[in-house]
Amino acid sequence: MPFFTPGDDPGPSFSSLVRRLGLSPETPSSDVGARLAVTHATTVVAIRFVDGVVIAGDRRATSGNLISHRAIEKVFPADRYSGVAIAGAAGPAMEMVKLFQLQLEHYEKVEGSQLSLEGKANQLGQMVRSNLPAAMQGLAVVPIFAGYDLGRQTGRLFQYDVTGGRYEESNHASSGSGSLHAGTVVKLGFREGLTRNESVDLAISALFQAADEDSATGGPDLVRGIYPVIATITAEGFTRVPDGEIADRFTGLLDVLASREIGITRLPENSTETGGDQR
């Protein structure tokens, strides 16, 4: 058990404790991304609903133009009332989540109370900021943090930039390579007073449409039984949505999309709209 003088005591900060003990990972001195095929995790979304927040992420990880993992998980509980969804370099992102979980547990043990939700968001922002040297070498991590604020009795969500800037979003957030497409779907489908089921369906639709446009985002894999990880965070805590329920909701979405295709006349291959000669 290490002992510190009053001037060197890291207090409740677990990351400061790690630095004091010399256990912080070294920052690469050259562009790692240019030399290695770094695994990247994308796409994640978060949506506020009437009882809390939904946080979701697809399961694909890519290395350049290759699929490196088909079933990676990108949504994790931070503690009982908050969660993190990761996007960016997968290795540093997962390490950051584990350190963040330890930080919250360490703070609670040292101080005897939990951090406020905003305090947790600030702690994660500091970790993202400390990763900036690695981000400059191609190992960026850009998470989403969401949780249930017991004081305000509402769900809250936060986005970050690569420098550690923390921005609270009122209704929804997205990150990763497919965030433009997923965010657009959520923006168009969001309304005040969404129920839990409606927000889960919206997250599923957003990830499906993102996968349809972005090769780095994985859609539902019906053959392997791989579906996005989706969790709700409410006054009851962090709860992962069962894969069986997600599969049923994806099936419903596919039925709706298929019904829209009925009656659409498609041109045969190699034809022209004017019916010109085919050679």
GROMACS .gro file of C-alpha atoms in nm:
model
  279
    1MET     CA    1   0.000   0.000   0.000
    2PRO     CA    2   0.171   0.325  -0.106
    3PHE     CA    3   0.206   0.615   0.136
    4PHE     CA    4   0.217   0.981   0.034
    5THR     CA    5   0.312   1.304   0.204
    6PRO     CA    6   0.036   1.568   0.227
    7GLY     CA    7   0.184   1.751  -0.071
    8ASP     CA    8   0.195   1.439  -0.290
    9ASP     CA    9  -0.136   1.278  -0.192
   10PRO     CA   10  -0.342   1.223  -0.512
   11GLY     CA   11  -0.665   1.227  -0.310
   12PRO     CA   12  -0.973   1.070  -0.469
   13SER     CA   13  -0.832   1.089  -0.824
   14PHE     CA   14  -0.745   0.739  -0.942
   15SER     CA   15  -0.572   0.869  -1.256
   16SER     CA   16  -0.349   1.092  -1.040
   17LEU     CA   17  -0.269   0.789  -0.822
   18VAL     CA   18  -0.164   0.592  -1.130
   19ARG     CA   19   0.060   0.877  -1.245
   20ARG     CA   20   0.216   0.910  -0.898
   21LEU     CA   21   0.307   0.540  -0.906
   22GLY     CA   22   0.453   0.567  -1.256
   23LEU     CA   23   0.200   0.330  -1.409
   24SER     CA   24   0.065   0.557  -1.683
   25PRO     CA   25   0.102   0.416  -2.036
   26GLU     CA   26   0.369   0.575  -2.249
   27THR     CA   27   0.263   0.807  -2.530
   28PRO     CA   28   0.384   0.694  -2.874
   29SER     CA   29   0.649   0.924  -3.020
   30SER     CA   30   0.554   0.870  -3.384
   31ASP     CA   31   0.238   0.833  -3.591
   32VAL     CA   32   0.115   0.489  -3.484
   33GLY     CA   33  -0.180   0.504  -3.720
   34ALA     CA   34   0.054   0.536  -4.019
   35ARG     CA   35   0.246   0.220  -3.925
   36LEU     CA   36  -0.016  -0.008  -3.771
   37ALA     CA   37  -0.364  -0.118  -3.869
   38VAL     CA   38  -0.536   0.024  -3.562
   39THR     CA   39  -0.875  -0.122  -3.474
   40HIS     CA   40  -1.149   0.143  -3.463
   41ALA     CA   41  -1.494   0.117  -3.307
   42THR     CA   42  -1.795   0.299  -3.451
   43THR     CA   43  -2.098   0.402  -3.437
   44VAL     CA   44  -2.276   0.500  -3.110
   45VAL     CA   45  -2.587   0.703  -3.025
   46ALA     CA   46  -2.769   0.821  -2.712
   47ILE     CA   47  -3.130   0.938  -2.688
   48ARG     CA   48  -3.313   1.097  -2.397
   49PHE     CA   49  -3.662   0.966  -2.323
   50VAL     CA   50  -3.924   1.039  -2.062
   51ASP     CA   51  -3.776   0.809  -1.793
   52GLY     CA   52  -3.405   0.840  -1.868
   53VAL     CA   53  -3.169   0.777  -2.159
   54VAL     CA   54  -3.104   0.503  -2.414
   55ILE     CA   55  -2.746   0.443  -2.521
   56ALA     CA   56  -2.660   0.215  -2.814
   57GLY     CA   57  -2.371   0.104  -3.033
   58ASP     CA   58  -2.317  -0.126  -3.328
   59ARG     CA   59  -2.087  -0.428  -3.302
   60ARG     CA   60  -1.837  -0.380  -3.586
   61ALA     CA   61  -1.473  -0.279  -3.552
   62THR     CA   62  -1.255  -0.209  -3.854
   63SER     CA   63  -0.885  -0.189  -3.934
   64GLY     CA   64  -0.853   0.020  -4.246
   65ASN     CA   65  -1.081  -0.138  -4.504
   66LEU     CA   66  -1.100  -0.471  -4.321
   67ILE     CA   67  -1.351  -0.591  -4.062
   68SER     CA   68  -1.139  -0.683  -3.759
   69HIS     CA   69  -1.420  -0.775  -3.518
   70ARG     CA   70  -1.788  -0.845  -3.577
   71ALA     CA   71  -1.910  -0.859  -3.218
   72ILE     CA   72  -1.715  -0.594  -3.026
   73GLU     CA   73  -1.911  -0.420  -2.749
   74LYS     CA   74  -1.904  -0.041  -2.731
   75VAL     CA   75  -2.157   0.032  -2.454
   76PHE     CA   76  -2.049  -0.010  -2.091
   77PRO     CA   77  -2.184   0.083  -1.748
   78ALA     CA   78  -1.971   0.345  -1.574
   79ASP     CA   79  -2.152   0.287  -1.246
   80ARG     CA   80  -2.511   0.209  -1.147
   81TYR     CA   81  -2.660   0.530  -1.291
   82SER     CA   82  -2.436   0.611  -1.587
   83GLY     CA   83  -2.284   0.456  -1.897
   84VAL     CA   84  -2.025   0.518  -2.168
   85ALA     CA   85  -2.036   0.445  -2.541
   86ILE     CA   86  -1.699   0.443  -2.715
   87ALA     CA   87  -1.592   0.550  -3.062
   88GLY     CA   88  -1.240   0.577  -3.197
   89ALA     CA   89  -0.932   0.360  -3.142
   90ALA     CA   90  -1.073   0.052  -2.973
   91GLY     CA   91  -0.779  -0.038  -2.748
   92PRO     CA   92  -0.728   0.303  -2.587
   93ALA     CA   93  -1.107   0.349  -2.565
   94MET     CA   94  -1.159   0.026  -2.369
   95GLU     CA   95  -0.866   0.108  -2.144
   96MET     CA   96  -1.016   0.452  -2.081
   97VAL     CA   97  -1.352   0.300  -1.986
   98LYS     CA   98  -1.189   0.062  -1.737
   99LEU     CA   99  -0.989   0.347  -1.584
  100PHE     CA  100  -1.305   0.559  -1.567
  101GLN     CA  101  -1.495   0.281  -1.389
  102LEU     CA  102  -1.210   0.246  -1.139
  103GLN     CA  103  -1.196   0.623  -1.093
  104LEU     CA  104  -1.564   0.640  -0.994
  105GLU     CA  105  -1.528   0.343  -0.759
  106HIS     CA  106  -1.208   0.486  -0.608
  107TYR     CA  107  -1.369   0.826  -0.550
  108GLU     CA  108  -1.667   0.669  -0.375
  109LYS     CA  109  -1.443   0.465  -0.145
  110VAL     CA  110  -1.219   0.760  -0.056
  111GLU     CA  111  -1.490   1.026  -0.020
  112GLY     CA  112  -1.774   0.805   0.103
  113SER     CA  113  -2.017   0.943  -0.155
  114GLN     CA  114  -2.078   0.930  -0.529
  115LEU     CA  115  -1.973   1.199  -0.772
  116SER     CA  116  -2.254   1.402  -0.923
  117LEU     CA  117  -2.341   1.318  -1.282
  118GLU     CA  118  -2.178   1.640  -1.397
  119GLY     CA  119  -1.868   1.556  -1.195
  120LYS     CA  120  -1.849   1.218  -1.367
  121ALA     CA  121  -1.879   1.388  -1.706
  122ASN     CA  122  -1.594   1.622  -1.610
  123GLN     CA  123  -1.376   1.331  -1.501
  124LEU     CA  124  -1.426   1.158  -1.835
  125GLY     CA  125  -1.346   1.484  -2.014
  126GLN     CA  126  -1.014   1.502  -1.829
  127MET     CA  127  -0.932   1.149  -1.942
  128VAL     CA  128  -1.012   1.232  -2.304
  129ARG     CA  129  -0.793   1.542  -2.270
  130SER     CA  130  -0.505   1.337  -2.129
  131ASN     CA  131  -0.530   1.111  -2.436
  132LEU     CA  132  -0.465   1.406  -2.672
  133PRO     CA  133  -0.095   1.321  -2.732
  134ALA     CA  134  -0.200   0.970  -2.840
  135ALA     CA  135  -0.485   1.116  -3.045
  136MET     CA  136  -0.231   1.326  -3.235
  137GLN     CA  137  -0.065   0.996  -3.329
  138GLY     CA  138  -0.386   0.847  -3.466
  139LEU     CA  139  -0.529   0.692  -3.147
  140ALA     CA  140  -0.822   0.926  -3.085
  141VAL     CA  141  -1.106   0.837  -2.846
  142VAL     CA  142  -1.436   1.025  -2.868
  143PRO     CA  143  -1.695   0.877  -2.628
  144ILE     CA  144  -2.052   0.959  -2.533
  145PHE     CA  145  -2.141   0.974  -2.163
  146ALA     CA  146  -2.500   0.938  -2.045
  147GLY     CA  147  -2.671   0.886  -1.714
  148TYR     CA  148  -2.965   0.947  -1.487
  149ASP     CA  149  -2.938   1.256  -1.266
  150LEU     CA  150  -3.093   1.160  -0.931
  151GLY     CA  151  -3.105   1.524  -0.824
  152ARG     CA  152  -3.287   1.651  -1.132
  153GLN     CA  153  -3.480   1.327  -1.184
  154THR     CA  154  -3.402   1.319  -1.556
  155GLY     CA  155  -3.167   1.162  -1.807
  156ARG     CA  156  -2.868   1.365  -1.929
  157LEU     CA  157  -2.609   1.305  -2.200
  158PHE     CA  158  -2.272   1.452  -2.292
  159GLN     CA  159  -2.057   1.458  -2.604
  160TYR     CA  160  -1.681   1.518  -2.623
  161ASP     CA  161  -1.431   1.631  -2.881
  162VAL     CA  162  -1.081   1.491  -2.918
  163THR     CA  163  -0.934   1.768  -2.697
  164GLY     CA  164  -1.156   1.673  -2.402
  165GLY     CA  165  -1.414   1.944  -2.458
  166ARG     CA  166  -1.739   1.844  -2.288
  167TYR     CA  167  -2.074   1.946  -2.433
  168GLU     CA  168  -2.409   1.858  -2.281
  169GLU     CA  169  -2.676   1.772  -2.536
  170SER     CA  170  -3.041   1.822  -2.448
  171ASN     CA  171  -3.202   1.540  -2.647
  172HIS     CA  172  -2.964   1.316  -2.840
  173ALA     CA  173  -2.601   1.260  -2.936
  174SER     CA  174  -2.399   1.046  -3.177
  175SER     CA  175  -2.032   0.970  -3.238
  176GLY     CA  176  -1.822   0.764  -3.475
  177SER     CA  177  -1.786   0.726  -3.850
  178GLY     CA  178  -2.159   0.672  -3.902
  179SER     CA  179  -2.264   0.952  -3.666
  180LEU     CA  180  -2.377   1.181  -3.948
  181HIS     CA  181  -2.629   0.927  -4.078
  182ALA     CA  182  -2.734   0.796  -3.735
  183GLY     CA  183  -2.764   1.147  -3.594
  184THR     CA  184  -2.985   1.256  -3.884
  185VAL     CA  185  -3.224   0.965  -3.828
  186VAL     CA  186  -3.244   1.041  -3.456
  187LYS     CA  187  -3.290   1.413  -3.518
  188LEU     CA  188  -3.583   1.352  -3.753
  189GLY     CA  189  -3.742   1.088  -3.530
  190PHE     CA  190  -3.699   1.255  -3.192
  191ARG     CA  191  -3.984   1.423  -3.010
  192GLU     CA  192  -4.048   1.519  -2.650
  193GLY     CA  193  -4.201   1.247  -2.436
  194LEU     CA  194  -4.059   0.943  -2.613
  195THR     CA  195  -4.124   0.621  -2.425
  196ARG     CA  196  -3.861   0.360  -2.353
  197ASN     CA  197  -3.978   0.136  -2.638
  198GLU     CA  198  -4.000   0.424  -2.885
  199SER     CA  199  -3.648   0.542  -2.805
  200VAL     CA  200  -3.509   0.188  -2.839
  201ASP     CA  201  -3.679   0.157  -3.179
  202LEU     CA  202  -3.534   0.493  -3.282
  203ALA     CA  203  -3.183   0.387  -3.181
  204ILE     CA  204  -3.221   0.063  -3.375
  205SER     CA  205  -3.341   0.250  -3.683
  206ALA     CA  206  -3.054   0.500  -3.656
  207LEU     CA  207  -2.788   0.228  -3.640
  208PHE     CA  208  -2.952   0.034  -3.924
  209GLN     CA  209  -2.955   0.337  -4.153
  210ALA     CA  210  -2.597   0.426  -4.056
  211ALA     CA  211  -2.486   0.073  -4.147
  212ASP     CA  212  -2.663   0.109  -4.481
  213GLU     CA  213  -2.448   0.413  -4.566
  214ASP     CA  214  -2.124   0.362  -4.371
  215SER     CA  215  -1.908   0.054  -4.432
  216ALA     CA  216  -1.746   0.084  -4.087
  217THR     CA  217  -2.082   0.047  -3.911
  218GLY     CA  218  -2.225  -0.301  -3.868
  219GLY     CA  219  -2.593  -0.375  -3.915
  220PRO     CA  220  -2.783  -0.667  -3.761
  221ASP     CA  221  -2.625  -1.004  -3.842
  222LEU     CA  222  -2.922  -1.241  -3.853
  223VAL     CA  223  -2.707  -1.541  -3.947
  224ARG     CA  224  -2.467  -1.509  -3.652
  225GLY     CA  225  -2.725  -1.360  -3.417
  226ILE     CA  226  -2.523  -1.042  -3.362
  227TYR     CA  227  -2.721  -0.729  -3.276
  228PRO     CA  228  -2.630  -0.383  -3.143
  229VAL     CA  229  -2.572  -0.338  -2.772
  230ILE     CA  230  -2.848  -0.117  -2.630
  231ALA     CA  231  -2.896  -0.013  -2.268
  232THR     CA  232  -3.136   0.207  -2.075
  233ILE     CA  233  -3.039   0.420  -1.777
  234THR     CA  234  -3.325   0.524  -1.549
  235ALA     CA  235  -3.396   0.573  -1.179
  236GLU     CA  236  -3.372   0.193  -1.157
  237GLY     CA  237  -3.015   0.202  -1.287
  238PHE     CA  238  -2.825   0.074  -1.591
  239THR     CA  239  -3.010  -0.206  -1.769
  240ARG     CA  240  -2.901  -0.380  -2.087
  241VAL     CA  241  -3.178  -0.455  -2.336
  242PRO     CA  242  -3.191  -0.833  -2.403
  243ASP     CA  243  -3.069  -0.950  -2.743
  244GLY     CA  244  -3.398  -1.132  -2.798
  245GLU     CA  245  -3.594  -0.810  -2.768
  246ILE     CA  246  -3.354  -0.629  -3.001
  247ALA     CA  247  -3.388  -0.910  -3.257
  248ASP     CA  248  -3.768  -0.884  -3.244
  249ARG     CA  249  -3.756  -0.508  -3.289
  250PHE     CA  250  -3.514  -0.538  -3.580
  251THR     CA  251  -3.749  -0.787  -3.743
  252GLY     CA  252  -4.031  -0.535  -3.705
  253LEU     CA  253  -3.815  -0.262  -3.861
  254LEU     CA  254  -3.727  -0.486  -4.157
  255ASP     CA  255  -4.096  -0.565  -4.211
  256VAL     CA  256  -4.177  -0.193  -4.221
  257LEU     CA  257  -3.895  -0.124  -4.466
  258ALA     CA  258  -3.999  -0.418  -4.684
  259SER     CA  259  -4.359  -0.294  -4.697
  260ARG     CA  260  -4.236   0.039  -4.830
  261GLU     CA  261  -4.064  -0.138  -5.118
  262ILE     CA  262  -4.385  -0.307  -5.237
  263GLY     CA  263  -4.514  -0.154  -5.558
  264ILE     CA  264  -4.190   0.026  -5.643
  265THR     CA  265  -4.103  -0.036  -6.007
  266ARG     CA  266  -3.736  -0.098  -6.059
  267LEU     CA  267  -3.553  -0.066  -6.388
  268PRO     CA  268  -3.390  -0.385  -6.516
  269GLU     CA  269  -3.014  -0.395  -6.511
  270ASN     CA  270  -2.834  -0.232  -6.805
  271SER     CA  271  -3.149  -0.048  -6.914
  272THR     CA  272  -3.201   0.322  -6.967
  273GLU     CA  273  -3.489   0.535  -6.849
  274THR     CA  274  -3.580   0.621  -7.209
  275GLY     CA  275  -3.587   0.259  -7.318
  276GLY     CA  276  -3.295   0.302  -7.555
  277ASP     CA  277  -3.109   0.020  -7.721
  278GLN     CA  278  -2.931  -0.220  -7.490
  279ARG     CA  279  -2.606  -0.350  -7.628
   0.00000   0.00000   0.00000
